[in-house]
Amino acid sequence: MKLFSAIERSKNKDGSAFQVLFELFYSDVYKTSYFITQDPSLAEDATQEAFCKAFQKLDTLREFNKFGSWVKAIAARCAIDIMRKRQHFTLIEDLTQFPQDNYVNSLPQLLPENELEKNELKSCIKRAIYDLNPIYRQVIIMKYFLSLTSQEIADALDLPVGTVKSRLFRALKQLKIFLQDENDSLDKEGNLQ
């Protein structure tokens, strides 16, 4: 069954067609949820909730070819809501399981040759992301780890595009300050120059 056909049939509340969509996208949606929750049980809950919401709101999907991104954005929102209800966020232990781990590797001019220093930089970036306010962390994850456009983020979060862009700007500004402060303290210790 082709994606377009599965979505079209799912819009008409065909459970077997939606099961096809579930099986096609389950792994990516679960990874997205796990990336945020760092807990298999919570990730499973967020994944299930995301697919339920997607099935209920499938008639709002405008571009069928973006189903994967759309349902991952819903999962990210569900996972963050679950974490917010639990009133704590955990630090990501390993971004290598997430498909967009190239955020550090794509900046070779900033990376020291030493693998230990490279890992320290990754750790600093992870800490910086998780020190952000949850609303800023959410848009950073959606933009840079899920590769969603500002419009897709706005649609997924039911926010105006301007609000998304504003949150991204503020989040990046806070990350820059945190990473600069971290770099300054490491320079003083002589660890990273």
mmCIF file of N, CA and C in Angstrom, residues 10 13-14 23 30 35 76 80 86 90 98 103 107-108 117 124 128 140 144 149 151 153 156 158 178 192:
data_model
loop_
_atom_site.group_PDB
_atom_site.id
_atom_site.type_symbol
_atom_site.label_atom_id
_atom_site.label_comp_id
_atom_site.label_asym_id
_atom_site.label_seq_id
_atom_site.Cartn_x
_atom_site.Cartn_y
_atom_site.Cartn_z
ATOM 1 N N SER A 10 -6.839 6.159 5.804
ATOM 2 C CA SER A 10 -6.842 6.439 7.236
ATOM 3 C C SER A 10 -7.724 7.633 7.555
ATOM 4 N N LYS A 13 -11.052 6.790 8.444
ATOM 5 C CA LYS A 13 -11.096 5.970 9.661
ATOM 6 C C LYS A 13 -10.915 4.478 9.384
ATOM 7 N N ASP A 14 -10.073 4.163 8.405
ATOM 8 C CA ASP A 14 -9.713 2.769 8.114
ATOM 9 C C ASP A 14 -8.557 2.383 9.033
ATOM 10 N N GLU A 23 3.191 1.116 11.454
ATOM 11 C CA GLU A 23 4.340 0.231 11.275
ATOM 12 C C GLU A 23 5.461 0.906 10.481
ATOM 13 N N TYR A 30 9.314 6.635 17.762
ATOM 14 C CA TYR A 30 9.813 6.176 19.061
ATOM 15 C C TYR A 30 11.173 6.810 19.365
ATOM 16 N N PHE A 35 14.477 10.262 22.528
ATOM 17 C CA PHE A 35 15.477 11.334 22.568
ATOM 18 C C PHE A 35 15.119 12.372 23.618
ATOM 19 N N ALA A 76 7.213 14.673 19.576
ATOM 20 C CA ALA A 76 8.090 15.551 20.360
ATOM 21 C C ALA A 76 7.260 16.358 21.351
ATOM 22 N N ILE A 80 7.472 16.002 25.453
ATOM 23 C CA ILE A 80 7.759 17.168 26.288
ATOM 24 C C ILE A 80 6.628 17.394 27.284
ATOM 25 N N ARG A 86 5.823 15.388 34.628
ATOM 26 C CA ARG A 86 6.685 14.758 35.635
ATOM 27 C C ARG A 86 7.589 15.796 36.283
ATOM 28 N N THR A 90 15.553 14.987 31.821
ATOM 29 C CA THR A 90 16.824 14.309 32.038
ATOM 30 C C THR A 90 17.810 14.714 30.960
ATOM 31 N N PHE A 98 20.437 9.376 17.737
ATOM 32 C CA PHE A 98 19.520 10.258 17.038
ATOM 33 C C PHE A 98 20.085 10.583 15.668
ATOM 34 N N TYR A 103 25.514 17.568 14.171
ATOM 35 C CA TYR A 103 25.547 18.990 14.511
ATOM 36 C C TYR A 103 26.923 19.417 14.966
ATOM 37 N N LEU A 107 30.950 20.911 11.968
ATOM 38 C CA LEU A 107 31.697 22.122 12.262
ATOM 39 C C LEU A 107 33.172 21.795 12.499
ATOM 40 N N PRO A 108 33.881 21.295 11.479
ATOM 41 C CA PRO A 108 35.248 20.834 11.704
ATOM 42 C C PRO A 108 36.193 21.937 12.160
ATOM 43 N N GLU A 117 38.487 15.949 23.632
ATOM 44 C CA GLU A 117 37.986 17.328 23.582
ATOM 45 C C GLU A 117 36.724 17.416 22.735
ATOM 46 N N CYS A 124 29.093 19.517 26.362
ATOM 47 C CA CYS A 124 28.723 20.911 26.654
ATOM 48 C C CYS A 124 27.474 21.320 25.894
ATOM 49 N N ALA A 128 23.945 22.372 27.485
ATOM 50 C CA ALA A 128 23.377 23.681 27.135
ATOM 51 C C ALA A 128 21.935 23.534 26.654
ATOM 52 N N ILE A 140 14.247 24.020 19.604
ATOM 53 C CA ILE A 140 15.601 23.646 19.173
ATOM 54 C C ILE A 140 15.624 22.192 18.716
ATOM 55 N N TYR A 144 16.517 21.515 14.870
ATOM 56 C CA TYR A 144 17.850 21.029 14.547
ATOM 57 C C TYR A 144 18.028 19.525 14.663
ATOM 58 N N THR A 149 10.875 22.649 9.469
ATOM 59 C CA THR A 149 10.914 24.072 9.142
ATOM 60 C C THR A 149 10.166 24.838 10.228
ATOM 61 N N GLN A 151 7.671 26.737 9.810
ATOM 62 C CA GLN A 151 6.236 26.577 9.544
ATOM 63 C C GLN A 151 5.734 25.238 10.072
ATOM 64 N N ILE A 153 7.015 23.502 12.532
ATOM 65 C CA ILE A 153 7.013 23.596 13.997
ATOM 66 C C ILE A 153 5.787 24.368 14.460
ATOM 67 N N ALA A 156 2.759 22.192 14.152
ATOM 68 C CA ALA A 156 2.739 21.119 15.150
ATOM 69 C C ALA A 156 2.412 21.645 16.546
ATOM 70 N N ASP A 158 0.803 24.539 17.170
ATOM 71 C CA ASP A 158 -0.312 25.481 17.112
ATOM 72 C C ASP A 158 0.109 26.872 17.564
ATOM 73 N N PHE A 178 25.746 30.467 26.897
ATOM 74 C CA PHE A 178 26.173 29.342 27.721
ATOM 75 C C PHE A 178 27.469 28.736 27.192
ATOM 76 N N LEU A 192 40.646 23.570 26.780
ATOM 77 C CA LEU A 192 40.169 23.722 25.419
ATOM 78 C C LEU A 192 40.578 25.107 24.921
#
